[in-house]
Coordinates of C-alpha atoms and ligand atoms in Angstrom, one line a residue:
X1 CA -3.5 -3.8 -25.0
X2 CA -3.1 -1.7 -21.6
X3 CA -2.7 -3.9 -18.7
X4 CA -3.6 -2.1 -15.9
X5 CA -4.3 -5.2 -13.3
X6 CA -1.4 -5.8 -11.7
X7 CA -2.5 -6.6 -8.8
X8 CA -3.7 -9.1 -9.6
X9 CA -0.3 -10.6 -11.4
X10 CA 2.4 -9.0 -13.6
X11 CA 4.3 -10.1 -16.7
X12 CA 7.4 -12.2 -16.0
X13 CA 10.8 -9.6 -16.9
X14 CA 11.6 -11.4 -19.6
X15 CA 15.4 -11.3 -18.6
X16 CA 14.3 -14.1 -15.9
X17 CA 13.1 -16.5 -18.4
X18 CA 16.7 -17.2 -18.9
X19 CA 17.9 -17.7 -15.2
X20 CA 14.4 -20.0 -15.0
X21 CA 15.5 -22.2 -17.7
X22 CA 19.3 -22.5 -16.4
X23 CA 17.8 -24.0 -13.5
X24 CA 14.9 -26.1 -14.9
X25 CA 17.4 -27.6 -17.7
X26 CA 21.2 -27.5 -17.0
X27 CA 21.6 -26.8 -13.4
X28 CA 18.3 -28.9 -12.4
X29 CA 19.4 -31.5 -9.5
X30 CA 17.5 -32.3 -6.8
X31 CA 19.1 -30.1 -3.8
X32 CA 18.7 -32.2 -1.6
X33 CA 21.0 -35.5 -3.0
X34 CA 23.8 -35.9 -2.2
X35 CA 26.2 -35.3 -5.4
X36 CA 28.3 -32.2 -5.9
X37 CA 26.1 -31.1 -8.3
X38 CA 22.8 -31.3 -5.9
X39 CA 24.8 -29.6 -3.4
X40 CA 25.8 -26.8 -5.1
X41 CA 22.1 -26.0 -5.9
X42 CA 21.4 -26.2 -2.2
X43 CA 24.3 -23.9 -1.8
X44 CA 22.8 -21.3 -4.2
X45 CA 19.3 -21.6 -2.6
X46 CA 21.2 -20.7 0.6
X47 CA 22.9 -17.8 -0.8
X48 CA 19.5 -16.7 -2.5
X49 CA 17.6 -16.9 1.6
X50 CA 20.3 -14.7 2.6
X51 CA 20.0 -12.7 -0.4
X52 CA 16.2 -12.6 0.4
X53 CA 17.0 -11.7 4.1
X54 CA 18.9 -8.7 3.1
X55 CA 16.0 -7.4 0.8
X56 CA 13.7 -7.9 3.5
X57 CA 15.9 -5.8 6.2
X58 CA 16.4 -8.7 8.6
X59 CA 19.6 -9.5 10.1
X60 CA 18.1 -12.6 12.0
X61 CA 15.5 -15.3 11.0
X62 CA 15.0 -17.3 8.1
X63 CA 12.9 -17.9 4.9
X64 CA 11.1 -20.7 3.9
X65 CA 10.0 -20.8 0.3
X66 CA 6.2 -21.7 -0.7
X67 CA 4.1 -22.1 -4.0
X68 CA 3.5 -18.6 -3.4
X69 CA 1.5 -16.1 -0.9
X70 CA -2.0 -18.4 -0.3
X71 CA 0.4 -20.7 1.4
X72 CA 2.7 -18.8 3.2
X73 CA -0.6 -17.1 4.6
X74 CA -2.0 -21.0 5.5
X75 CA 1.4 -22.1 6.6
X76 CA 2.3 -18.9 9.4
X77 CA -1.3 -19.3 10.7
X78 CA -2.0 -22.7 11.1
X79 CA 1.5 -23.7 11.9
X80 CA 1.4 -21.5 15.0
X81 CA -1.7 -23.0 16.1
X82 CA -1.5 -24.0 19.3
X83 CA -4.3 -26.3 21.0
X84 CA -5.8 -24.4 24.6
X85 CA -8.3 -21.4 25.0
X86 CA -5.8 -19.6 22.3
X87 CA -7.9 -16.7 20.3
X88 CA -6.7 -15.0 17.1
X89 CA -7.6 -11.6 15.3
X90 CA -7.4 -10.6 12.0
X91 CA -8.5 -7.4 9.9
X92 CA -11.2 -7.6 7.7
X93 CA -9.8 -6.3 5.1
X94 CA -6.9 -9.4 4.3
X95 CA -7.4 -11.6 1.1
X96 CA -9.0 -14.4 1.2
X97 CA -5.8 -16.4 2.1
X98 CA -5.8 -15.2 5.4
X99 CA -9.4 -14.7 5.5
X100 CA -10.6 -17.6 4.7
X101 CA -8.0 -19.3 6.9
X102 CA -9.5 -17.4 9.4
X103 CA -13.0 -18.9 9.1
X104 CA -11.7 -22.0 9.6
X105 CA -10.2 -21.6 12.9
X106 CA -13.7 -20.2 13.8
X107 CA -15.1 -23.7 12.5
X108 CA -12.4 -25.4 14.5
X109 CA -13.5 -23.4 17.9
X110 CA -10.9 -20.9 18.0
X111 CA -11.9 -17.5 19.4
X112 CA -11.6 -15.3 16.1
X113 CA -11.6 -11.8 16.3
X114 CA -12.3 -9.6 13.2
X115 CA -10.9 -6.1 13.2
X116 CA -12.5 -3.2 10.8
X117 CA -11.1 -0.8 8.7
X118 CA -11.2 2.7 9.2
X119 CA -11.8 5.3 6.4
X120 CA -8.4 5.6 5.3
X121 CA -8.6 1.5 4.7
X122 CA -6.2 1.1 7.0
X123 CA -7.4 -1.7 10.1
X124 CA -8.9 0.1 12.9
X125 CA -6.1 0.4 15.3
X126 CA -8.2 1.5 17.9
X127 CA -10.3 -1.5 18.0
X128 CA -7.1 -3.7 17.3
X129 CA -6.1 -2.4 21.1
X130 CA -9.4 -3.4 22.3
X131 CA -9.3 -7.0 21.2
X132 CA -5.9 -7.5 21.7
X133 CA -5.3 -9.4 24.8
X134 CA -3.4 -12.0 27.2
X135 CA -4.7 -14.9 25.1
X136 CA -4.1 -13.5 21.8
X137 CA -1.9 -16.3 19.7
X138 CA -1.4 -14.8 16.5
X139 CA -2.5 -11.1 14.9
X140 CA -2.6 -11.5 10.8
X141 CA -2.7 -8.3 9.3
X142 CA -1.4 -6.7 5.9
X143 CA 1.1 -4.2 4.7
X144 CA -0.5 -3.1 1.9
X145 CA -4.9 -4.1 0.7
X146 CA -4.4 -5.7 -2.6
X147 CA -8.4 -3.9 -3.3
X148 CA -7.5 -0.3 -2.5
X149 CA -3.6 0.2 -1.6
X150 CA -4.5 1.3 1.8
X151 CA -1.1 1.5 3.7
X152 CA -0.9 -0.2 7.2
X153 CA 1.7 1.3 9.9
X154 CA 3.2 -2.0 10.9
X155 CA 5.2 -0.4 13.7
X156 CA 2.0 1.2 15.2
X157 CA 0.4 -2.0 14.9
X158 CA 3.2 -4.1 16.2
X159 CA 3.2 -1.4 19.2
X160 CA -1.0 -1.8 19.9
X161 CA -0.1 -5.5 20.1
X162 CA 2.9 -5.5 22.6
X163 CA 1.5 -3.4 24.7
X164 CA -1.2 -5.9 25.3
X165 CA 0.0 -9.4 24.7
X166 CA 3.9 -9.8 24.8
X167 CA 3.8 -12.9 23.3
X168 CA 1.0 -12.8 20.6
X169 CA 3.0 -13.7 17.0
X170 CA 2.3 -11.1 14.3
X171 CA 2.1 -12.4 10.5
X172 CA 2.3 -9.9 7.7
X173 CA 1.2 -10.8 4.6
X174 CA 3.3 -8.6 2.1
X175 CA 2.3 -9.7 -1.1
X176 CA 1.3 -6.1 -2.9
X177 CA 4.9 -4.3 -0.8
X178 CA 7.3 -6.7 -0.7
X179 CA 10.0 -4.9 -3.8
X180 CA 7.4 -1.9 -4.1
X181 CA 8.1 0.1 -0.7
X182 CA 11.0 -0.5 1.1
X183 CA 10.5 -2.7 4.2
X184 CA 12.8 -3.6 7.0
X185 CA 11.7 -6.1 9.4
X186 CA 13.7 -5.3 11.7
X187 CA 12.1 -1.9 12.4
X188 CA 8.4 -3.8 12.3
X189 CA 9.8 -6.6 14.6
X190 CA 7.3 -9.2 13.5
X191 CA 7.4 -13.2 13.4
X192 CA 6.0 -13.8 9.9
X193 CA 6.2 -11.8 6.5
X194 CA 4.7 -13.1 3.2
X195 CA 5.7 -12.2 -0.1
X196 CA 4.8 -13.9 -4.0
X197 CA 7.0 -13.9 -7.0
X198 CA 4.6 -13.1 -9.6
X199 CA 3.3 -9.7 -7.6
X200 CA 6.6 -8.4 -9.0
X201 CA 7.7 -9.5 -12.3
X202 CA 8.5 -13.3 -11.2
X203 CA 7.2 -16.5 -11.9
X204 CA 4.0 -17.8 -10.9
X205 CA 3.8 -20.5 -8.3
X206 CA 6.7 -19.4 -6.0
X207 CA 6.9 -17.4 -2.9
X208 CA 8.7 -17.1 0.6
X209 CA 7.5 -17.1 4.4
X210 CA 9.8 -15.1 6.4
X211 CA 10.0 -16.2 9.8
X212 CA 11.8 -14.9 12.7
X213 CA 11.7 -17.9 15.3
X214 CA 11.0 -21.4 13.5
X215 CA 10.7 -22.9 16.7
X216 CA 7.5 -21.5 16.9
X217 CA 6.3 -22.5 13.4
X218 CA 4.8 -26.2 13.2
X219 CA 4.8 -27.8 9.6
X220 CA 1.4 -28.2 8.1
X221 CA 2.4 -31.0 5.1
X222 CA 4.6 -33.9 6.2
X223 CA 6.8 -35.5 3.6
X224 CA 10.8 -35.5 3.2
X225 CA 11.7 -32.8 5.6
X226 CA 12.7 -29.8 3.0
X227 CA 13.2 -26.2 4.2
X228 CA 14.1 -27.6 7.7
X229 CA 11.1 -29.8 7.9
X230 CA 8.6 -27.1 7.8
X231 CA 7.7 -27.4 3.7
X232 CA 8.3 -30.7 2.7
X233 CA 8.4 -31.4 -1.0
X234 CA 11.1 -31.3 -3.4
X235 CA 11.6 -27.0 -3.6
X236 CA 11.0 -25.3 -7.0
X237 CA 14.6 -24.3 -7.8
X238 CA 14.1 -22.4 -11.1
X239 CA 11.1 -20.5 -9.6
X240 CA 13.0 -19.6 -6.8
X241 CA 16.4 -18.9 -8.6
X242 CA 13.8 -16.6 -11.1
X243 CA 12.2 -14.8 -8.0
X244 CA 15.7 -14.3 -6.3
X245 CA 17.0 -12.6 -10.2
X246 CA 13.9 -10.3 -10.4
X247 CA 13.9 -9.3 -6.6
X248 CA 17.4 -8.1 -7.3
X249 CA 17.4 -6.4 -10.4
X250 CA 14.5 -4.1 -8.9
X251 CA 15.1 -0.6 -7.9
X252 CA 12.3 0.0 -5.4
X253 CA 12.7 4.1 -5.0
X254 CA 13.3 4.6 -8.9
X255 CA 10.1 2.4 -9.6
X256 CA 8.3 4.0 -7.0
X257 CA 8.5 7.5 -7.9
X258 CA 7.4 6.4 -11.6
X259 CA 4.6 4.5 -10.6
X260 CA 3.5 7.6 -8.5
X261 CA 3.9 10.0 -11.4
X262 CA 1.2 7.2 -13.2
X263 CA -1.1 7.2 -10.6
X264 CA -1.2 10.9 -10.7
X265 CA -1.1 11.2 -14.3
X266 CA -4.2 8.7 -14.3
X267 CA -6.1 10.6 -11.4
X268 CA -6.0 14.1 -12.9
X269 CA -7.4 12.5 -16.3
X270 CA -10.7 10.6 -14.4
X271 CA -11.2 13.4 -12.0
X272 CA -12.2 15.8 -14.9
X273 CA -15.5 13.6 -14.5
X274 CA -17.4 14.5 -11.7
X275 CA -19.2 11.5 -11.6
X276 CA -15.8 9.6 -10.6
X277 CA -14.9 8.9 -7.4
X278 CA -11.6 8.0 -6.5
X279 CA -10.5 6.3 -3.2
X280 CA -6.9 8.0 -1.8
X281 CA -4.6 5.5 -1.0
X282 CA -1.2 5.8 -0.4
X283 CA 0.5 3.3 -2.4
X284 CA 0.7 4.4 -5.8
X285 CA 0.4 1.1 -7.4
X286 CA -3.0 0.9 -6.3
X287 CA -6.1 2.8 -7.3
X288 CA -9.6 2.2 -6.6
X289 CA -12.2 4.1 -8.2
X290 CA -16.4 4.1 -8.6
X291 CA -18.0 5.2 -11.6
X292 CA -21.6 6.7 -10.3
X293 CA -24.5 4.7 -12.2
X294 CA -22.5 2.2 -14.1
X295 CA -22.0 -1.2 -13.0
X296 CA -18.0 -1.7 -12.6
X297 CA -18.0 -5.4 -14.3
X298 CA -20.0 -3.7 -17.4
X299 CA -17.2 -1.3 -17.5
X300 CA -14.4 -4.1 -17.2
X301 CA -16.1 -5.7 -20.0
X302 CA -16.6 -2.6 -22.3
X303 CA -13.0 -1.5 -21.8
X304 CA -11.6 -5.0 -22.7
X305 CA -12.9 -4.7 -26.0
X306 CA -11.1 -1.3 -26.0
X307 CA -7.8 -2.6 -25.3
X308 CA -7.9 -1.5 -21.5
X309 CA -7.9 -4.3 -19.0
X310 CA -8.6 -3.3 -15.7
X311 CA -9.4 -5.2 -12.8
X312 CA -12.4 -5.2 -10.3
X313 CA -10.5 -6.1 -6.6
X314 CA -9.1 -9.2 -5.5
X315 CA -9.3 -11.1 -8.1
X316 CA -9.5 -14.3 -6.2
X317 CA -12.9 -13.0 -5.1
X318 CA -14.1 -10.9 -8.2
X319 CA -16.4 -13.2 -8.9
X320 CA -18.7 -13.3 -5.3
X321 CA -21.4 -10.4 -4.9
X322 CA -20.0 -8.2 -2.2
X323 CA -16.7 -7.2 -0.6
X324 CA -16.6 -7.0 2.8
X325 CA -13.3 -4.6 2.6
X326 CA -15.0 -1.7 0.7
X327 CA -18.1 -1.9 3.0
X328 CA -15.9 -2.1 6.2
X329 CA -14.9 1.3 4.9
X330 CA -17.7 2.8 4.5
X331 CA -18.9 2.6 0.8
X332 CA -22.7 1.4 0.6
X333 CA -23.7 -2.3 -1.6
X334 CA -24.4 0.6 -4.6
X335 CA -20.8 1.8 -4.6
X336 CA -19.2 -1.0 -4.2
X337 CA -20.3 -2.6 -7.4
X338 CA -19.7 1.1 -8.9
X339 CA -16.1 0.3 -8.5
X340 CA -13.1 -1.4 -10.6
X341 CA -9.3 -1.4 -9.8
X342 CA -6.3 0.3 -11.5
X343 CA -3.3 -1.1 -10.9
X344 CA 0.2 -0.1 -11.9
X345 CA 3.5 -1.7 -13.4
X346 CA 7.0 0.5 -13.8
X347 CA 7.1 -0.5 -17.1
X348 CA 4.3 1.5 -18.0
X349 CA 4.4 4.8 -20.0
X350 CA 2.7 8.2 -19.0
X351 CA 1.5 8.2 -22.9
X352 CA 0.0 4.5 -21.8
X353 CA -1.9 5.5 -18.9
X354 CA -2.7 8.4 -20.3
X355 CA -4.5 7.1 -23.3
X356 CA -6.0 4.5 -20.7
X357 CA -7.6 7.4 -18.3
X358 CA -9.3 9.2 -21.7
X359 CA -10.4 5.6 -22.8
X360 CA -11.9 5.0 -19.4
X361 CA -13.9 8.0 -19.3
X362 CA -14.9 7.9 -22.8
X363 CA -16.2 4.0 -22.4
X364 CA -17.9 5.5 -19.6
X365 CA -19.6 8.0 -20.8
X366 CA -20.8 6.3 -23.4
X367 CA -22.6 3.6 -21.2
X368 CA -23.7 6.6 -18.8
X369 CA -25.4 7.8 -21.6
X370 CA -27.2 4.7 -21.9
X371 CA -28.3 4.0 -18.3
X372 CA -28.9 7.7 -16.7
Ligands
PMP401 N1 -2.3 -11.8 -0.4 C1 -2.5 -10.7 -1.2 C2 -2.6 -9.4 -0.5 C3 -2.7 -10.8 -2.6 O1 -2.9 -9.7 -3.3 C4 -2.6 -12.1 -3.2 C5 -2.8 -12.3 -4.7 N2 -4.1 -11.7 -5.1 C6 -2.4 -13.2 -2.3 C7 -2.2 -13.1 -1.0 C8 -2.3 -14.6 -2.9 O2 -1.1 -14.8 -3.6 P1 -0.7 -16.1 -4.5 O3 -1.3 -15.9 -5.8 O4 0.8 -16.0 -4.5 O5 -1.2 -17.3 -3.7

């Protein structure tokens, strides 16, 4: 089996298993009694934030860890919430954990504003600027679109946003960068960075809300008062001690340039087919790509039974008709079901990938065939 969906999640590295199981079994104490024992755990979670801070590239601020990305999204946007005539903008193109979120401050009466994409998939900065204003609470927008790898410039963004509301808070959800490009936050200057273990070889369940200022954060559970009151509930120390092993052992340039030589390798092999039209993106982790005539779930399915598993966008909304982020840039209802998603892993091969693209093509020629 080829995995090529990692976008969606990736295996665990199998070295973590271990470091999960010291912490679920021997070392397993409740950080926050009050025995030696419990303390020491909160004294490695400590060390792991600061580890965590390091990665990130910030020198101030703090984490607070999560079950994972959906609710570090829900907890930086509602917990800066802020009753009065506050309005909020988002791209169009975030997952639905953001998205979605969005919506409901709509329902709730919030002036929501909803910026495009432009044909590169990145978010329109042009209309950002024009929506951008005085009463602006809180900008959400990505690093990097989980459905086509489209690269945001945080710094431009962050600069469109300062120029016009000083005070507006700015939440980055980093899920598909965070340990694939390197990021420092304190170049992008923003309040709020997302990131989820299992987007890079970690466990599922587990993730981390960067957050500059947590005196502008409000807590949106109530319970014990963990993570400084702002995520009650006993924390998930083997996840976290997992996620702070794996973010560690990666080596973001080395990976990089390997997934890069894989996307290339697998973009030469489909463009041989005219009939394939790939999206440029600039992460290489990410590759979107229509396959004129052929429905892009009857390809999913076809290539499963070839050993190929690809994926066909978010994967949280693969299953509703539509996707508003392909048709903000541009591609009509036909291509957008035309389309499936590649995604990459370091641990790949070239022969892999390889063997994937010719697979691909064949399975679609085959059903081409068929339909034409
Ligand atoms: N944001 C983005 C960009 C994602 O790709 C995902 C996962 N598909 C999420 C948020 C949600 O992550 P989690 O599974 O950790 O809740």
């Amino acid at each position: 089996m080829i995995y090529l969906d990692n976008a969606a999640t990736t295996p665990m590295l199998a070295d973590a298993v271990g470091v999960y199981q010291k912490y679920a079994c021997q070392s397993f104490y409740n950080p926050s009694a009050g025995y030696r024992e419990a303390q020491d755990i909160a004294k490695q979670i400590k060390e792991a934030k600061e580890r965590l801070l390091v990665k990130l590239g910030a020198t101030c601020g703090d984490i607070i860890y999560t079950s994972g990305a959906t609710e570090s999204n829900n907890l930086a946007i509602m917990g800066s919430r802020r009753n009065g005539k506050w309005e909020y903008v988002f791209s169009v193109g975030e997952h639905p954990s953001v998205y979605n979120v969005a919506k409901e401050l709509e329902m709730q009466g919030f002036k929501v504003h909803f910026v495009g994409l432009s044909s590169t998939g990145e978010i329109n900065y042009e209309m950002l600027a024009s929506v951008v204003n005085e009463k602006t609470r809180l900008v959400s927008v990505m690093h990097i679109s989980n459905e086509t790898g489209a690269v945001n410039d945080i710094q431009r963004i962050v600069g469109v946003i300062k120029d016009k509301a000083r005070n507006a808070l700015i939440h980055v959800d980093g899920v598909q960068a965070f340990c694939k490009v390197p990021i420092c936050l304190n170049a992008f200057d923003v309040d709020f960075y997302t990131i989820s273990a299992h987007k890079f070889h970690g466990p599922k369940g587990v993730g981390a809300l960067y957050v500059k200022n947590q005196k502008l954060l409000k807590n949106i559970v109530f319970g014990g008062g963990q993570e400084n009151g702002l995520r009650s509930g006993t924390e998930n120390v083997a996840g976290i001690m997992a996620m702070d092993y794996v973010a560690n052992q990666i080596d973001i340039l080395s990976n990089y340039n390997k997934v890069q030589a894989l996307k290339a390798c697998m973009v030469k092999i489909l463009s041989e087919n005219k009939n394939v039209n790939i999206f440029e993106s600039k992460s290489p982790y990410i590759l979107s790509v229509g396959f004129k005539g052929v429905n892009g779930e009857t390809l999913m399915r076809a290539l499963q039974d070839q050993g190929v598993i690809v994926g066909m966008g978010s994967a949280c909304s693969a299953k509703k008709s539509g996707n508003r982020i392909l048709e903000s840039i541009g591609f009509s209802k036909e291509d957008v079901k035309q389309r499936i998603r590649i995604s990459f892993n370091s641990f790949l091969s070239e022969q892999e990938v390889a063997q994937a693209g010719k697979t691909i093509l064949k399975v679609y020629n085959e059903i081409w065939e068929k339909v034409k």
